PDB file of C-alpha atoms in Angstrom:
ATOM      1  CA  UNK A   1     -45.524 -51.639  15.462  1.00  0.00           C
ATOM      2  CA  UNK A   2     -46.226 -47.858  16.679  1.00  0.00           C
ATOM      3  CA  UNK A   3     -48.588 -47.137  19.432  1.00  0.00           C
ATOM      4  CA  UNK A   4     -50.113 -43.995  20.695  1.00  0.00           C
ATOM      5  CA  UNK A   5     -53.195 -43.258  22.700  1.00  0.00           C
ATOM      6  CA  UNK A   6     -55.489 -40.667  21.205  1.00  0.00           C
ATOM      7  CA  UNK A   7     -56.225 -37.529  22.660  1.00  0.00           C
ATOM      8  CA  UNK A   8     -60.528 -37.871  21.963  1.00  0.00           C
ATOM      9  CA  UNK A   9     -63.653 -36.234  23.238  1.00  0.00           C
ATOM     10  CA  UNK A  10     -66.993 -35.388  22.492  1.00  0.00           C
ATOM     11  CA  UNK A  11     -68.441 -32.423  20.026  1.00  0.00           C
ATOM     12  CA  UNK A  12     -71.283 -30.927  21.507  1.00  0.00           C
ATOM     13  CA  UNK A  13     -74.218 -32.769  23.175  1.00  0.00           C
ATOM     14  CA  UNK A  14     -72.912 -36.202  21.652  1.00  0.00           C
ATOM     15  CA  UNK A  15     -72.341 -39.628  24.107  1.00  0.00           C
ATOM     16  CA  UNK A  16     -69.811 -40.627  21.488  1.00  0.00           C
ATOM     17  CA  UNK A  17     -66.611 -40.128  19.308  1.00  0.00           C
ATOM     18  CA  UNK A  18     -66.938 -38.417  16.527  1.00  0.00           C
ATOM     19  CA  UNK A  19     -65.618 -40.850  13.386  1.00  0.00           C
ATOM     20  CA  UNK A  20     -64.117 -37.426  12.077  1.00  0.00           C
ATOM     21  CA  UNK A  21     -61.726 -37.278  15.160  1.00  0.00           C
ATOM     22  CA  UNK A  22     -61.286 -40.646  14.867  1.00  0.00           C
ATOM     23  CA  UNK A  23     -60.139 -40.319  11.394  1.00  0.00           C
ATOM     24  CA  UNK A  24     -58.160 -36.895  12.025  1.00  0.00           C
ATOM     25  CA  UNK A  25     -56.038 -37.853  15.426  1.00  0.00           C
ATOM     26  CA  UNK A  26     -55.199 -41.509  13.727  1.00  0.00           C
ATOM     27  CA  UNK A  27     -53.750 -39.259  10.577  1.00  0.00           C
ATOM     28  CA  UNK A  28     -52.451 -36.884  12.353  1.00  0.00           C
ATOM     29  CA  UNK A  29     -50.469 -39.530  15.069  1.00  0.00           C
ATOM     30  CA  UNK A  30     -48.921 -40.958  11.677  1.00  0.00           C
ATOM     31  CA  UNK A  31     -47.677 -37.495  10.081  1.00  0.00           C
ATOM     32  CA  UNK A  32     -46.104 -36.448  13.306  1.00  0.00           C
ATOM     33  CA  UNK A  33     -44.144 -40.012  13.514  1.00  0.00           C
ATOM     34  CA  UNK A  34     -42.781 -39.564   9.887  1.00  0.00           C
ATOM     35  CA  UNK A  35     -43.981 -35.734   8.797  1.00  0.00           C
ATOM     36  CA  UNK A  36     -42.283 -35.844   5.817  1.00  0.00           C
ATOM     37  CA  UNK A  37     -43.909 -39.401   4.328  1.00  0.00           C
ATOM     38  CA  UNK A  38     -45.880 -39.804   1.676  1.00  0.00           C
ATOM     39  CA  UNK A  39     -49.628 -40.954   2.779  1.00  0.00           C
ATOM     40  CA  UNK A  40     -51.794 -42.582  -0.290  1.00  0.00           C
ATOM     41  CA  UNK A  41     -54.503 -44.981  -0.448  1.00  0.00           C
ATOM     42  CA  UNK A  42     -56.181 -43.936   2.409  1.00  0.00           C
ATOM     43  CA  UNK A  43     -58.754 -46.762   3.361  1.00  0.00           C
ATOM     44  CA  UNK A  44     -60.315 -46.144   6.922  1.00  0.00           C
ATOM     45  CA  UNK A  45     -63.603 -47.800   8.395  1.00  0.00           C
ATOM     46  CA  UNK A  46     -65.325 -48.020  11.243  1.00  0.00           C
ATOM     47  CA  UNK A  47     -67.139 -51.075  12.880  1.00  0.00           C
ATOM     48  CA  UNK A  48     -68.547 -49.555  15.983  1.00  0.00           C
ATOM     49  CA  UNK A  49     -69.231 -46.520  17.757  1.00  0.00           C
ATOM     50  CA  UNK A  50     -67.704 -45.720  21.203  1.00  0.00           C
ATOM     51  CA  UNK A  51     -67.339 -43.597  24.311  1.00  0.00           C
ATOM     52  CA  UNK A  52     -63.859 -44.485  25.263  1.00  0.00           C
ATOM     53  CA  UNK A  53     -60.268 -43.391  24.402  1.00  0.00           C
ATOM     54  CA  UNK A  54     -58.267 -45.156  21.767  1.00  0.00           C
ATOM     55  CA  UNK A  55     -55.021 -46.691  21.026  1.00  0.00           C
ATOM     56  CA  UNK A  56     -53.842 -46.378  17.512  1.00  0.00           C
ATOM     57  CA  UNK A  57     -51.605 -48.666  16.119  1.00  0.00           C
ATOM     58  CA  UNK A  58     -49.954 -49.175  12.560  1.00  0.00           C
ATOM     59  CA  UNK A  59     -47.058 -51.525  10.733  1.00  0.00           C
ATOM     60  CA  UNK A  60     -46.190 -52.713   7.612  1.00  0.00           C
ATOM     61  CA  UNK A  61     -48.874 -54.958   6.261  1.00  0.00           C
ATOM     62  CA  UNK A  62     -45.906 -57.201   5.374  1.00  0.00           C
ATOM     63  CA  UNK A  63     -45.161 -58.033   8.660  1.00  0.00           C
ATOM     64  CA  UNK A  64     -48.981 -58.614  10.435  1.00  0.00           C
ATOM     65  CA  UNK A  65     -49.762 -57.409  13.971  1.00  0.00           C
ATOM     66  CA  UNK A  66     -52.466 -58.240  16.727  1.00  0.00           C
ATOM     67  CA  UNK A  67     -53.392 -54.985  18.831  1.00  0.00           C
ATOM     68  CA  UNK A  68     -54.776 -56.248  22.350  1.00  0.00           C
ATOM     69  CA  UNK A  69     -58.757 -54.298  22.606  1.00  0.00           C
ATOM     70  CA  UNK A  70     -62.272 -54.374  21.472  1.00  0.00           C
ATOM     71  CA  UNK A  71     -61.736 -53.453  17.544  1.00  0.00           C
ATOM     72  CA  UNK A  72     -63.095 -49.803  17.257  1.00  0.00           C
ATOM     73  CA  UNK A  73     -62.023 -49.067  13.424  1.00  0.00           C
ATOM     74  CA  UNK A  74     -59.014 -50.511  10.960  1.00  0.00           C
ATOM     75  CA  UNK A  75     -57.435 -49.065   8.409  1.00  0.00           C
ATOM     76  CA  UNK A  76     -54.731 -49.496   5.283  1.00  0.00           C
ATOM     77  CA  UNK A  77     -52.626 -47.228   3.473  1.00  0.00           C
ATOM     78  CA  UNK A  78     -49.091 -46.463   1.215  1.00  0.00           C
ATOM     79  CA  UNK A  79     -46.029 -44.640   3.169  1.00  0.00           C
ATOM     80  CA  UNK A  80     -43.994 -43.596   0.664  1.00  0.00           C
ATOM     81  CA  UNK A  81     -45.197 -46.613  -1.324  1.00  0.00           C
ATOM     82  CA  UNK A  82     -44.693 -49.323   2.068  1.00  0.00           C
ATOM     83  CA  UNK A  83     -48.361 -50.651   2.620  1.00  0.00           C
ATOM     84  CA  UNK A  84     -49.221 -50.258   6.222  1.00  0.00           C
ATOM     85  CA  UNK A  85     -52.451 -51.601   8.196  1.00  0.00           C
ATOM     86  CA  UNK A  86     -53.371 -50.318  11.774  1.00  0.00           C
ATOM     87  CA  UNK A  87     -56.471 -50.668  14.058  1.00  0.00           C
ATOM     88  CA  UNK A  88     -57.835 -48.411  16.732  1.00  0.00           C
ATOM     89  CA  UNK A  89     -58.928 -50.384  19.519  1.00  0.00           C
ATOM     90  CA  UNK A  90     -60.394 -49.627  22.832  1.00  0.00           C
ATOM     91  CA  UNK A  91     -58.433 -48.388  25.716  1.00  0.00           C
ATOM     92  CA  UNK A  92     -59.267 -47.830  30.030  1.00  0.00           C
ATOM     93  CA  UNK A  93     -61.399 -44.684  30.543  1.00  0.00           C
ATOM     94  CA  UNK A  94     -64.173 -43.129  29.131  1.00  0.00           C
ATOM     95  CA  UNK A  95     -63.355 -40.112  26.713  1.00  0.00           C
ATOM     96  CA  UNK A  96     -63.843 -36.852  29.217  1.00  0.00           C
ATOM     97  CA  UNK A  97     -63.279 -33.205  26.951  1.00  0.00           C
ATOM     98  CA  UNK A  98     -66.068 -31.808  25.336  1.00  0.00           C
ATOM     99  CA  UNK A  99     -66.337 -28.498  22.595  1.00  0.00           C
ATOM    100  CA  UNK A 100     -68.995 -26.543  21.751  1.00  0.00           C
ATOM    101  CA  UNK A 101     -69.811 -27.520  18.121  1.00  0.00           C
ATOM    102  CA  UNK A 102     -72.224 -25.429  15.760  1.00  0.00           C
ATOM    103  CA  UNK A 103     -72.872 -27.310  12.313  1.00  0.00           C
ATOM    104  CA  UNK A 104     -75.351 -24.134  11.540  1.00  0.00           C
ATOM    105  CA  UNK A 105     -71.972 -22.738  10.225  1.00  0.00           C
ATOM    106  CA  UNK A 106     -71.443 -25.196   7.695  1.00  0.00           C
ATOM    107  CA  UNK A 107     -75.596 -25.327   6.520  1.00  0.00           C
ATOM    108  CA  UNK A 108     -74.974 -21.389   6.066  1.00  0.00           C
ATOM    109  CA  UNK A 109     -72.142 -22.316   3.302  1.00  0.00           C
ATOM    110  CA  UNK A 110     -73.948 -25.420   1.605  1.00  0.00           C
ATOM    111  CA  UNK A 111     -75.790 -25.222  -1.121  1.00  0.00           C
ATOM    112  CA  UNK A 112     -78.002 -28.253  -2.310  1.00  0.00           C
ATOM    113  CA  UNK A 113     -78.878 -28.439  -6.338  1.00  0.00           C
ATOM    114  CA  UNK A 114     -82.322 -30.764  -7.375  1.00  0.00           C
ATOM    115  CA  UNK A 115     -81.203 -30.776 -10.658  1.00  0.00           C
ATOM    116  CA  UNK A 116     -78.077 -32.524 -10.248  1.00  0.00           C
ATOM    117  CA  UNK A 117     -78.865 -34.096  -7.171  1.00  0.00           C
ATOM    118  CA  UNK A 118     -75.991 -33.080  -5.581  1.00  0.00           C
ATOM    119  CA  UNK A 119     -74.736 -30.579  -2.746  1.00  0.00           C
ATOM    120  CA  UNK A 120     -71.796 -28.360  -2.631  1.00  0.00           C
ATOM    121  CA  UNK A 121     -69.544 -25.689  -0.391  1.00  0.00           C
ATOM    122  CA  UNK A 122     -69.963 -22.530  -1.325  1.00  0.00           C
ATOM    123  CA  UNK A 123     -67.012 -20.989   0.993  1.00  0.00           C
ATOM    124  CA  UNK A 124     -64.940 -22.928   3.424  1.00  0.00           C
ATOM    125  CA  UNK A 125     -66.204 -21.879   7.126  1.00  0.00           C
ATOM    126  CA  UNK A 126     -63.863 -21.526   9.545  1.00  0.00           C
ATOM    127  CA  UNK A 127     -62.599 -23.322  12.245  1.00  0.00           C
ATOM    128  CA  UNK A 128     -63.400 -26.699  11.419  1.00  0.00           C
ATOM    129  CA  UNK A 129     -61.232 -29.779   9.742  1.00  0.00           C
ATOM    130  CA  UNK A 130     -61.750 -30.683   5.893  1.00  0.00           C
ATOM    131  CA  UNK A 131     -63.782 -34.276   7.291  1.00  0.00           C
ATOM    132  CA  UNK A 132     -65.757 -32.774   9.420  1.00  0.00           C
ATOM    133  CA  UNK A 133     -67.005 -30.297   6.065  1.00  0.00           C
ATOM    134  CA  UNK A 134     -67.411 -33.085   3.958  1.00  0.00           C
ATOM    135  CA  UNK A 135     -68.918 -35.299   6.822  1.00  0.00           C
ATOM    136  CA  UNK A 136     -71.943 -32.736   7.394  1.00  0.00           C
ATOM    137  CA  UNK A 137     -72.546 -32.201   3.513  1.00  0.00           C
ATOM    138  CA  UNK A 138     -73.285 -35.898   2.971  1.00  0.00           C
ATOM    139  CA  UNK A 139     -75.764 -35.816   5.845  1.00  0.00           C
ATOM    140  CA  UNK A 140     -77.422 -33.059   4.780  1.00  0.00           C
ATOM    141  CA  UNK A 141     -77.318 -34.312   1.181  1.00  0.00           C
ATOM    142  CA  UNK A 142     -78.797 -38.239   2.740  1.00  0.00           C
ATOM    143  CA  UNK A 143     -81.512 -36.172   4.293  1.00  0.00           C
ATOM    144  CA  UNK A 144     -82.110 -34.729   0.944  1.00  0.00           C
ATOM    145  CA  UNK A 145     -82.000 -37.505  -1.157  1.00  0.00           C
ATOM    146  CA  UNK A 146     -82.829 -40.826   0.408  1.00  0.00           C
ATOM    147  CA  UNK A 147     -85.255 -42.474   2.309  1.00  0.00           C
ATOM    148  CA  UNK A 148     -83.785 -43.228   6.146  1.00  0.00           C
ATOM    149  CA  UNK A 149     -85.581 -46.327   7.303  1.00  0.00           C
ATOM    150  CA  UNK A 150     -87.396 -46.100  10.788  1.00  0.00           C
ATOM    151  CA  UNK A 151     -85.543 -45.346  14.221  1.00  0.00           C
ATOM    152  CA  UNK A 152     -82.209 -45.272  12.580  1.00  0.00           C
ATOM    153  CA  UNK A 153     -79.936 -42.428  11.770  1.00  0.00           C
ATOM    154  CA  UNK A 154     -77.139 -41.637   8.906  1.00  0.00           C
ATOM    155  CA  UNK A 155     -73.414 -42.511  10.451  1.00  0.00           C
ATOM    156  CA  UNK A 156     -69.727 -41.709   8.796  1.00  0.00           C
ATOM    157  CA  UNK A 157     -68.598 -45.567   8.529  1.00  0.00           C
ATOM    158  CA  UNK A 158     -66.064 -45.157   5.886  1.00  0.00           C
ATOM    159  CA  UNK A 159     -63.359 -43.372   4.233  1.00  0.00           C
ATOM    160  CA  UNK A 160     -61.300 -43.680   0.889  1.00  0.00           C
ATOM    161  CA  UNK A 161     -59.216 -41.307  -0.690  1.00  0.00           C
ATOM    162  CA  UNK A 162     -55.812 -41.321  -2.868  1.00  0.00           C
ATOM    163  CA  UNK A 163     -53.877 -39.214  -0.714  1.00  0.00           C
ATOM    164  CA  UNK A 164     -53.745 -37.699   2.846  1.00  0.00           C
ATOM    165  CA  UNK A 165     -53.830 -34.807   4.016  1.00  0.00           C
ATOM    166  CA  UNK A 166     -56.916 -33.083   2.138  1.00  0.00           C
ATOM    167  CA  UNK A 167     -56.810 -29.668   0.774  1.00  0.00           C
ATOM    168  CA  UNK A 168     -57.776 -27.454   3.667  1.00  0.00           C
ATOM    169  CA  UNK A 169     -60.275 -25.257   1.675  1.00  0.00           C
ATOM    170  CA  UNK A 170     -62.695 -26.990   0.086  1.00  0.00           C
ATOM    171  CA  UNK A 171     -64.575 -24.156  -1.066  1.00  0.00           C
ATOM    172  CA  UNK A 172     -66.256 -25.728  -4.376  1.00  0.00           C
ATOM    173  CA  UNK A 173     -66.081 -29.393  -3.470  1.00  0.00           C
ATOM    174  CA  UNK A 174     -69.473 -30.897  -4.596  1.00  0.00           C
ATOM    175  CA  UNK A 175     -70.904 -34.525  -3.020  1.00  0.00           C
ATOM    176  CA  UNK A 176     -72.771 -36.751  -5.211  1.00  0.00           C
ATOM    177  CA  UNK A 177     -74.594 -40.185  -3.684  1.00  0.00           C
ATOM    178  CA  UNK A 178     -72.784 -42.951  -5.841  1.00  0.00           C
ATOM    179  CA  UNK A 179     -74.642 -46.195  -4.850  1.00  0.00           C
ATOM    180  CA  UNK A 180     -76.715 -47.007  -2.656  1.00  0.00           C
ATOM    181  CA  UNK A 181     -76.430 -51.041  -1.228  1.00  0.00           C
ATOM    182  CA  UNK A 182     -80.104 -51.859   0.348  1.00  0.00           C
ATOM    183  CA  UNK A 183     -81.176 -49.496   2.817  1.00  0.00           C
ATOM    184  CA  UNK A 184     -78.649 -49.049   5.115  1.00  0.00           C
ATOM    185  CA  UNK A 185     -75.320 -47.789   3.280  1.00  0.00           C
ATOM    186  CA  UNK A 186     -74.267 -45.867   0.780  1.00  0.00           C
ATOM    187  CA  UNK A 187     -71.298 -44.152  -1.142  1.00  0.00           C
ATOM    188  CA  UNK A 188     -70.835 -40.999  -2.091  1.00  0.00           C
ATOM    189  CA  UNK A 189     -68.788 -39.273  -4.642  1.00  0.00           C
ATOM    190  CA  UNK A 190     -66.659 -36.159  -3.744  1.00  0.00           C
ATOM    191  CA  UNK A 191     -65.203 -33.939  -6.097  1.00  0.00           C
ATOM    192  CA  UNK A 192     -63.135 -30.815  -6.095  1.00  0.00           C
ATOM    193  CA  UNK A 193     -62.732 -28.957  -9.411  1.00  0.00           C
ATOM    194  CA  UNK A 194     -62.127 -31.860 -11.897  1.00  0.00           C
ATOM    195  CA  UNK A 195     -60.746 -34.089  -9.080  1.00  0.00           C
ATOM    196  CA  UNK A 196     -61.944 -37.142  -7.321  1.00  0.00           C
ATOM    197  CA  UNK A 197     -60.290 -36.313  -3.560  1.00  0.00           C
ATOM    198  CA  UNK A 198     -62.235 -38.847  -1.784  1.00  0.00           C
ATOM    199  CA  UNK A 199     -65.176 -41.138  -1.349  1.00  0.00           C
ATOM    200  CA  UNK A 200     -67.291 -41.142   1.975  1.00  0.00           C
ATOM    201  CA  UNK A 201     -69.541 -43.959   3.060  1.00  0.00           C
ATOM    202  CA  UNK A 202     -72.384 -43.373   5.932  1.00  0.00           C
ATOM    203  CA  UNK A 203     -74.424 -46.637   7.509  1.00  0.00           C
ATOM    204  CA  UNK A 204     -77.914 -46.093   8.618  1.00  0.00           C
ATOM    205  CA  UNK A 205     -77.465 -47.352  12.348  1.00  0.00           C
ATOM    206  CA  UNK A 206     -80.381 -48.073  14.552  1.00  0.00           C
ATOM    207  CA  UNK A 207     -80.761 -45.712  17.769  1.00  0.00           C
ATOM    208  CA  UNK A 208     -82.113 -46.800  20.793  1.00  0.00           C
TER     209      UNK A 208
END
């Protein structure tokens, strides 16, 4: 089994991690431990929101593991065709860094069609990751399209895609809402020219 502790803080004004650094520093951890692996069938969800720093862990799904923590997030994927399952689970100490973080530059490159119920990137801003794009078009595109029930707001819970990393410039990529199960989740569709790269899943979670 490999082991690391993520380096995690908070974006902006938020009390919690971000499930787009969640998702980026586990990926990352495992493409510096074998950078030249091939990373496919990228399944990654989260159960719970937190405030703390993580330990990532990973091994091969044929030979299960039991990370000690509080389950934050699990996940499954290929390397180089080896299936591998990992969990992030909760570590001592409270997350501390913060960053400034300014979505306005992503709503200035979005562009949201009626007619096809959909919402797009028109050029890839700068100085943010690929998930944290795509994570910030679905919201906007949930705020757009569906109905959020009361005292609850729209949450990245879920990730699927057939291969890791994502194309850095996702100028073009275009998010369509999928399904919708009940009220409180949904799946969207995300496509980049004639490509399916991914599909994203947000939970409508009740806020104090």
């Amino acid at each position: 089994m490999h082991s690391i502790e993520l380096s995690l803080g908070f974006k902006g004004k938020r009390t919690y991690v971000h499930g787009s650094d969640m998702l980026n520093a586990t990926m990352q951890s495992i493409m510096d431990h074998t950078p030249h692996a091939r990373i496919e069938k990228l399944d990654f969800k989260i159960g719970t929101m937190t405030s703390h720093l993580l330990n990532c862990c990973w091994w091969p799904r044929s030979t299960p593991q039991a990370p000690a923590g509080k389950d934050i997030a699990n996940f499954t994927f290929y390397l180089d065709g080896v299936e591998h399952e990992g969990r992030l689970t909760q570590a001592e100490g409270l997350a501390e860094d913060r960053r400034a973080y300014d979505e306005s530059l992503i709503e200035s490159n979005c562009r949201y069609s009626d007619a096809r119920h959909s919402i797009s990137l028109t050029n890839m801003p700068a100085d943010f990751s690929s998930i944290e794009v795509l994570i910030y078009l679905n919201k906007a595109l949930h705020l757009k399209e569906l109905c959020l029930p009361t005292g609850c707001q729209w949450v990245f819970c879920r990730w699927e895609s057939p291969k890791w990393p994502l194309s850095h410039d996702l100028s073009g990529v275009e998010l369509t809402i999928e399904q919708t199960l009940g009220t409180r989740l949904s799946r969207t569709c995300i496509e980049l020219g004639a490509e399916q790269i991914g599909t994203i899943y947000f939970s409508a979670l009740k806020v104090d």
